[in-house]
Amino acid sequence: MRTAIYPGSFDPITKGHLDVLERAANIFDKVIIVVSVNVNKKSFIPLEDKLELIKESCSNIKNVQVDSYDGLTIEYAKQHNANVLIRGLRAVSDFEYEMQLSQANNALCPDIHTVFLITKPKYNFISSGTVREIAYMKGDISKFVPEPVAKYMKLKYTKG
């Protein structure tokens, strides 16, 4: 079985993330979307909410699992017998960082490969940071995120 790990903060998950996830799910037998937990970073959406939103957003993709991890992604991949890490690219500016990350992972474990999937052009400009800013300012994010996320963010940022 070919298992791939799709790691990220997904804070929140966007339609661009789902685009990459859907294509990865068509290539691999199983894709585990792993929410990276970084104790040094403050998450916009609490972990449990984030995991539930991701599950709801990708419930139509049968070979996807959702999990979280607070260590090195490469160690998580080893523990789950995955030999591929999925990384999404939106623009050329993403490539340098992703290439460095891929090379570091390769130095740690040469048996685990990184596969880059480029988002569709209509999603190139969408980032979680942009979505957070629009939501915080009470703007409409429904064009950029799956429906469960749009509903969650609307409830969270239109109170009071």
Coordinates of C-alpha atoms in Angstrom, one line a residue, residues 50-139:
K50 CA -9.2 22.2 13.3
L51 CA -9.2 18.4 13.2
E52 CA -13.0 18.3 13.1
L53 CA -13.2 20.9 10.3
I54 CA -10.7 19.0 8.2
K55 CA -12.6 15.8 8.7
E56 CA -15.8 17.5 7.7
S57 CA -14.2 19.2 4.7
C58 CA -12.7 16.0 3.2
S59 CA -15.4 13.5 4.3
N60 CA -16.1 12.8 0.6
I61 CA -12.6 11.5 0.0
K62 CA -12.6 7.9 1.1
N63 CA -8.9 7.1 1.4
V64 CA -8.0 10.1 3.6
Q65 CA -7.3 10.0 7.3
V66 CA -6.9 13.0 9.6
D67 CA -4.4 13.1 12.5
S68 CA -2.1 15.5 14.4
Y69 CA 1.5 15.2 15.5
D70 CA 3.8 17.3 17.6
G71 CA 7.2 16.0 16.4
L72 CA 9.2 15.8 13.2
T73 CA 7.0 15.0 10.3
I74 CA 9.6 12.6 9.0
E75 CA 9.3 10.6 12.2
Y76 CA 5.5 10.5 11.9
A77 CA 5.9 9.2 8.3
K78 CA 8.3 6.4 9.5
Q79 CA 5.8 5.4 12.3
H80 CA 3.0 5.1 9.7
N81 CA 5.0 3.3 7.0
A82 CA 4.6 6.2 4.6
N83 CA 7.3 6.8 2.0
V84 CA 6.0 10.1 0.6
L85 CA 5.4 13.5 1.9
I86 CA 3.0 15.7 -0.1
R87 CA 3.7 19.4 -0.3
G88 CA 1.6 21.9 -2.1
L89 CA 3.0 24.8 -4.1
R90 CA 1.1 27.9 -5.0
A91 CA 3.8 30.1 -6.4
V92 CA 7.5 30.2 -7.2
S93 CA 8.0 31.9 -3.8
D94 CA 6.9 28.7 -2.1
F95 CA 9.4 26.6 -3.9
E96 CA 12.6 27.8 -2.1
Y97 CA 11.3 27.1 1.4
E98 CA 9.7 23.8 0.3
M99 CA 13.0 22.7 -1.5
Q100 CA 15.0 23.4 1.7
L101 CA 12.5 21.4 3.8
S102 CA 12.5 18.6 1.4
Q103 CA 16.3 18.4 1.4
A104 CA 16.4 18.5 5.2
N105 CA 13.9 15.6 5.3
N106 CA 15.9 13.7 2.8
A107 CA 19.0 14.1 4.9
L108 CA 17.1 12.7 7.9
C109 CA 15.6 9.8 6.0
P110 CA 16.5 9.3 2.3
D111 CA 13.8 6.6 1.9
I112 CA 11.0 9.1 2.3
H113 CA 10.5 11.3 -0.7
T114 CA 8.7 14.6 -1.2
V115 CA 6.2 15.0 -4.0
F116 CA 5.2 18.6 -4.9
L117 CA 1.7 19.2 -6.2
I118 CA 0.9 22.6 -7.7
T119 CA -2.5 24.1 -6.9
K120 CA -4.9 25.0 -9.7
P121 CA -4.3 28.6 -10.8
K122 CA -7.7 29.7 -9.3
Y123 CA -6.3 28.8 -5.8
N124 CA -2.8 30.3 -6.2
F125 CA -3.5 33.4 -4.2
I126 CA -5.3 31.7 -1.3
S127 CA -3.3 31.3 1.9
S128 CA -4.4 30.5 5.4
G129 CA -3.0 33.8 6.5
T130 CA -5.1 35.8 4.0
V131 CA -8.2 33.8 5.1
R132 CA -7.5 34.6 8.8
E133 CA -7.1 38.3 8.1
I134 CA -10.3 38.5 6.0
A135 CA -12.3 36.5 8.7
Y136 CA -10.9 38.6 11.5
M137 CA -12.2 41.7 9.7
K138 CA -15.6 40.1 9.3
G139 CA -15.2 39.6 5.5

